[in-house]
Amino acid sequence: AADSSLTSSTWMRSGLTIPSVALSSLIAAVVAGSTSKPSCAEKRAARSKLSIPDDAYVAGALGRLAREKNFGMLAQVAVRHPEITFVIAGSGPERDQIAALASRLGVDSRLRLLGPILDRPLFYDALDAFILPSLYEGLPMVILEAMSSGVPIISSRLEGIAAVVAEGKEGLFAHPGDVADFSRQLSLLKGSPV
């Protein structure tokens, strides 16, 4: 039996009956000193490999295409941002619904479903912004990956994520499921990168 457990948020910890290890020191060890933005040449190379226009502003998401991740909302945000290319990497049960919504909203030429990505650093190198519109989460690894890649984040304001992302420095927060708020935060980030 374990003497303690490691959880990614106090929300997840609340259901446990054994003591939990503090997460802050683990996160600091993962992220500290490893943040680096790609050079212009690395960004160009990443976009070339993913067939993304070099001159585009690119907002991307990565994860399992499932209801709780709420990736379909990016199609709605894309309607409000015709100047932005959106990419979603991953696979899952919501893939066809996301593709159908993008088509129905007329943004399928600017919202690309890339499928599973094995070279995650390459994916992050191609981005100008990382978006995580989840309805609920603990602390997903993609947030730590985006942070260590130097990609600014727009995320649902959820406890585990808010505990590690410095608002205004590493990213911005929006209310979960709020298309207008995510759109507003994306406009802010694009106009004044963190």
C-alpha positions as a LaTeX table, in Angstrom:
\begin{tabular}{lrrr}
\hline
Residue & $x$ (\AA) & $y$ (\AA) & $z$ (\AA) \\
\hline
Ala1 & 0.00 & 0.00 & 0.00 \\
Ala2 & 1.17 & 3.50 & $-0.78$ \\
Asp3 & 1.95 & 5.98 & 1.98 \\
Ser4 & 1.08 & 8.89 & $-0.29$ \\
Ser5 & $-0.07$ & 9.66 & $-3.80$ \\
Leu6 & 0.64 & 12.30 & $-6.41$ \\
Thr7 & $-2.32$ & 14.15 & $-7.87$ \\
Ser8 & $-2.48$ & 16.91 & $-10.44$ \\
Ser9 & $-4.89$ & 19.17 & $-8.57$ \\
Thr10 & $-6.65$ & 19.60 & $-5.25$ \\
Trp11 & $-9.89$ & 18.76 & $-7.08$ \\
Met12 & $-8.50$ & 15.30 & $-7.88$ \\
Arg13 & $-6.95$ & 15.04 & $-4.41$ \\
Ser14 & $-10.30$ & 15.70 & $-2.71$ \\
Gly15 & $-11.51$ & 12.20 & $-3.57$ \\
Leu16 & $-8.52$ & 10.46 & $-1.98$ \\
Thr17 & $-8.27$ & 9.19 & 1.57 \\
Ile18 & $-4.46$ & 9.05 & 1.68 \\
Pro19 & $-2.06$ & 12.01 & 1.89 \\
Ser20 & $-0.97$ & 13.54 & $-1.41$ \\
Val21 & 2.50 & 14.74 & $-2.35$ \\
Ala22 & 2.82 & 18.45 & $-3.11$ \\
Leu23 & 2.77 & 18.91 & $-6.87$ \\
Ser24 & 4.50 & 22.30 & $-7.08$ \\
Ser25 & 8.04 & 20.95 & $-6.68$ \\
Leu26 & 7.46 & 18.29 & $-9.37$ \\
Ile27 & 6.16 & 20.88 & $-11.83$ \\
Ala28 & 9.06 & 23.21 & $-11.08$ \\
Ala29 & 11.46 & 20.36 & $-11.84$ \\
Val30 & 9.73 & 19.58 & $-15.14$ \\
Val31 & 9.51 & 23.15 & $-16.40$ \\
Ala32 & 12.40 & 25.04 & $-14.77$ \\
Gly33 & 15.21 & 25.85 & $-17.14$ \\
Ser34 & 13.71 & 23.93 & $-20.04$ \\
Thr35 & 11.65 & 26.68 & $-21.67$ \\
Ser36 & 12.88 & 27.55 & $-25.13$ \\
Lys37 & 11.09 & 29.10 & $-28.09$ \\
Pro38 & 11.93 & 27.76 & $-31.54$ \\
Ser39 & 14.09 & 29.81 & $-33.85$ \\
Cys40 & 12.50 & 31.22 & $-37.02$ \\
Ala41 & 14.16 & 28.41 & $-39.01$ \\
Glu42 & 12.80 & 25.74 & $-36.62$ \\
Lys43 & 9.30 & 27.24 & $-36.80$ \\
Arg44 & 9.46 & 27.30 & $-40.62$ \\
Ala45 & 10.71 & 23.69 & $-40.74$ \\
Ala46 & 7.97 & 22.51 & $-38.36$ \\
Arg47 & 5.26 & 24.23 & $-40.39$ \\
Ser48 & 6.66 & 22.81 & $-43.61$ \\
Lys49 & 6.56 & 19.25 & $-42.22$ \\
Leu50 & 2.96 & 19.76 & $-41.06$ \\
Ser51 & 1.92 & 21.53 & $-44.30$ \\
Ile52 & 1.00 & 24.73 & $-42.45$ \\
Pro53 & 1.49 & 28.06 & $-44.24$ \\
Asp54 & 4.69 & 29.74 & $-43.09$ \\
Asp55 & 3.12 & 33.19 & $-42.79$ \\
Ala56 & 0.01 & 32.10 & $-40.83$ \\
Tyr57 & $-0.74$ & 32.84 & $-37.20$ \\
Val58 & $-1.29$ & 29.30 & $-35.88$ \\
Ala59 & $-3.34$ & 28.32 & $-32.84$ \\
Gly60 & $-3.27$ & 24.66 & $-31.97$ \\
Ala61 & $-4.51$ & 22.03 & $-29.58$ \\
Leu62 & $-3.34$ & 18.52 & $-28.85$ \\
Gly63 & $-5.09$ & 15.70 & $-27.05$ \\
Arg64 & $-7.67$ & 12.98 & $-27.15$ \\
Leu65 & $-10.62$ & 14.10 & $-29.25$ \\
Ala66 & $-13.22$ & 13.47 & $-26.57$ \\
Arg67 & $-16.21$ & 15.44 & $-25.28$ \\
Glu68 & $-14.52$ & 16.66 & $-22.10$ \\
Lys69 & $-11.67$ & 18.21 & $-24.12$ \\
Asn70 & $-14.22$ & 20.39 & $-25.97$ \\
Phe71 & $-12.08$ & 20.73 & $-29.12$ \\
Gly72 & $-15.18$ & 21.35 & $-31.24$ \\
Met73 & $-15.32$ & 24.78 & $-29.66$ \\
Leu74 & $-12.24$ & 25.72 & $-31.71$ \\
Ala75 & $-14.41$ & 25.62 & $-34.84$ \\
Gln76 & $-16.66$ & 28.24 & $-33.24$ \\
Val77 & $-13.64$ & 30.35 & $-32.26$ \\
Ala78 & $-12.32$ & 30.01 & $-35.84$ \\
Val79 & $-15.51$ & 31.66 & $-37.15$ \\
Arg80 & $-14.56$ & 34.77 & $-35.15$ \\
His81 & $-10.91$ & 34.69 & $-36.34$ \\
Pro82 & $-10.69$ & 34.35 & $-40.13$ \\
Glu83 & $-7.04$ & 35.50 & $-39.98$ \\
Ile84 & $-5.93$ & 32.49 & $-37.88$ \\
Thr85 & $-5.13$ & 28.91 & $-38.89$ \\
Phe86 & $-6.24$ & 26.32 & $-36.31$ \\
Val87 & $-4.73$ & 22.84 & $-35.98$ \\
Ile88 & $-5.79$ & 20.00 & $-33.71$ \\
Ala89 & $-3.52$ & 16.99 & $-33.18$ \\
Gly90 & $-4.88$ & 13.77 & $-31.77$ \\
Ser91 & $-7.48$ & 11.12 & $-32.33$ \\
Gly92 & $-10.60$ & 10.00 & $-30.55$ \\
Pro93 & $-14.35$ & 9.49 & $-30.66$ \\
Glu94 & $-15.22$ & 13.16 & $-31.37$ \\
Arg95 & $-13.10$ & 13.45 & $-34.55$ \\
Asp96 & $-15.96$ & 13.14 & $-37.02$ \\
Gln97 & $-18.18$ & 15.54 & $-35.03$ \\
Ile98 & $-15.40$ & 18.17 & $-34.94$ \\
Ala99 & $-14.83$ & 17.80 & $-38.70$ \\
Ala100 & $-18.56$ & 18.05 & $-39.41$ \\
Leu101 & $-18.93$ & 21.16 & $-37.24$ \\
Ala102 & $-15.95$ & 22.83 & $-38.93$ \\
Ser103 & $-17.49$ & 22.07 & $-42.32$ \\
Arg104 & $-20.95$ & 23.28 & $-41.28$ \\
Leu105 & $-19.45$ & 26.55 & $-39.97$ \\
Gly106 & $-17.37$ & 27.01 & $-43.13$ \\
Val107 & $-13.99$ & 26.92 & $-41.37$ \\
Asp108 & $-12.79$ & 23.49 & $-42.47$ \\
Ser109 & $-10.12$ & 25.06 & $-44.72$ \\
Arg110 & $-8.63$ & 26.82 & $-41.66$ \\
Leu111 & $-9.21$ & 24.18 & $-38.99$ \\
Arg112 & $-7.11$ & 21.13 & $-39.74$ \\
Leu113 & $-7.36$ & 17.83 & $-37.90$ \\
Leu114 & $-3.82$ & 16.46 & $-38.06$ \\
Gly115 & $-4.43$ & 13.08 & $-36.44$ \\
Pro116 & $-1.95$ & 11.63 & $-33.95$ \\
Ile117 & 1.39 & 13.46 & $-33.75$ \\
Leu118 & 4.39 & 11.45 & $-32.63$ \\
Asp119 & 6.86 & 14.35 & $-32.81$ \\
Arg120 & 5.30 & 16.58 & $-30.20$ \\
Pro121 & 8.17 & 19.12 & $-30.04$ \\
Leu122 & 7.74 & 19.62 & $-33.81$ \\
Phe123 & 4.02 & 20.29 & $-33.26$ \\
Tyr124 & 4.66 & 22.88 & $-30.56$ \\
Asp125 & 7.37 & 24.54 & $-32.68$ \\
Ala126 & 4.75 & 25.22 & $-35.37$ \\
Leu127 & 2.41 & 27.10 & $-33.02$ \\
Asp128 & 1.98 & 30.74 & $-32.10$ \\
Ala129 & $-0.57$ & 29.82 & $-29.41$ \\
Phe130 & $-1.65$ & 26.63 & $-27.65$ \\
Ile131 & $-5.34$ & 26.37 & $-26.74$ \\
Leu132 & $-6.86$ & 23.97 & $-24.23$ \\
Pro133 & $-10.66$ & 24.43 & $-24.09$ \\
Ser134 & $-11.34$ & 21.50 & $-21.73$ \\
Leu135 & $-14.50$ & 21.44 & $-19.67$ \\
Tyr136 & $-12.68$ & 19.67 & $-16.82$ \\
Glu137 & $-9.07$ & 18.59 & $-16.25$ \\
Gly138 & $-6.53$ & 17.94 & $-13.55$ \\
Leu139 & $-3.18$ & 19.03 & $-14.91$ \\
Pro140 & $-2.69$ & 17.67 & $-18.44$ \\
Met141 & 0.83 & 17.00 & $-19.69$ \\
Val142 & 0.14 & 19.12 & $-22.79$ \\
Ile143 & 0.17 & 22.25 & $-20.61$ \\
Leu144 & 3.64 & 21.39 & $-19.28$ \\
Glu145 & 4.81 & 20.50 & $-22.80$ \\
Ala146 & 3.56 & 23.80 & $-24.23$ \\
Met147 & 5.17 & 25.71 & $-21.36$ \\
Ser148 & 8.52 & 23.99 & $-21.86$ \\
Ser149 & 8.28 & 24.72 & $-25.60$ \\
Gly150 & 7.77 & 28.41 & $-24.91$ \\
Val151 & 4.33 & 28.47 & $-26.54$ \\
Pro152 & 1.86 & 30.88 & $-24.90$ \\
Ile153 & $-1.26$ & 29.17 & $-23.60$ \\
Ile154 & $-4.94$ & 29.99 & $-23.63$ \\
Ser155 & $-6.71$ & 27.55 & $-21.36$ \\
Ser156 & $-9.96$ & 27.02 & $-19.57$ \\
Arg157 & $-9.58$ & 28.40 & $-16.06$ \\
Leu158 & $-9.41$ & 25.09 & $-14.24$ \\
Glu159 & $-7.80$ & 24.50 & $-10.87$ \\
Gly160 & $-4.90$ & 22.22 & $-11.84$ \\
Ile161 & $-3.93$ & 24.40 & $-14.79$ \\
Ala162 & $-4.34$ & 27.71 & $-12.98$ \\
Ala163 & $-1.99$ & 26.40 & $-10.28$ \\
Val164 & 0.94 & 26.27 & $-12.72$ \\
Val165 & 0.33 & 28.76 & $-15.55$ \\
Ala166 & 1.28 & 32.32 & $-14.60$ \\
Glu167 & $-1.55$ & 34.40 & $-16.05$ \\
Gly168 & $-0.26$ & 37.19 & $-18.26$ \\
Lys169 & 3.24 & 35.70 & $-18.33$ \\
Glu170 & 2.83 & 32.17 & $-19.69$ \\
Gly171 & $-0.73$ & 32.38 & $-20.85$ \\
Leu172 & $-4.28$ & 33.59 & $-20.48$ \\
Phe173 & $-7.42$ & 31.99 & $-19.08$ \\
Ala174 & $-11.01$ & 31.82 & $-20.31$ \\
His175 & $-14.17$ & 30.48 & $-18.75$ \\
Pro176 & $-14.71$ & 26.81 & $-19.70$ \\
Gly177 & $-17.06$ & 26.49 & $-22.68$ \\
Asp178 & $-17.26$ & 30.26 & $-23.29$ \\
Val179 & $-16.59$ & 30.83 & $-27.01$ \\
Ala180 & $-16.66$ & 34.62 & $-26.68$ \\
Asp181 & $-14.15$ & 34.57 & $-23.80$ \\
Phe182 & $-11.75$ & 32.23 & $-25.65$ \\
Ser183 & $-12.06$ & 34.44 & $-28.73$ \\
Arg184 & $-11.35$ & 37.56 & $-26.67$ \\
Gln185 & $-8.29$ & 35.96 & $-25.04$ \\
Leu186 & $-6.98$ & 34.85 & $-28.44$ \\
Ser187 & $-7.34$ & 38.42 & $-29.75$ \\
Leu188 & $-5.44$ & 39.70 & $-26.71$ \\
Leu189 & $-2.67$ & 37.13 & $-27.13$ \\
Lys190 & $-2.33$ & 37.75 & $-30.86$ \\
Gly191 & $-2.18$ & 41.51 & $-30.35$ \\
Ser192 & 0.18 & 41.43 & $-27.38$ \\
Pro193 & 2.02 & 38.10 & $-26.97$ \\
Val194 & 2.88 & 37.02 & $-23.43$ \\
\hline
\end{tabular}
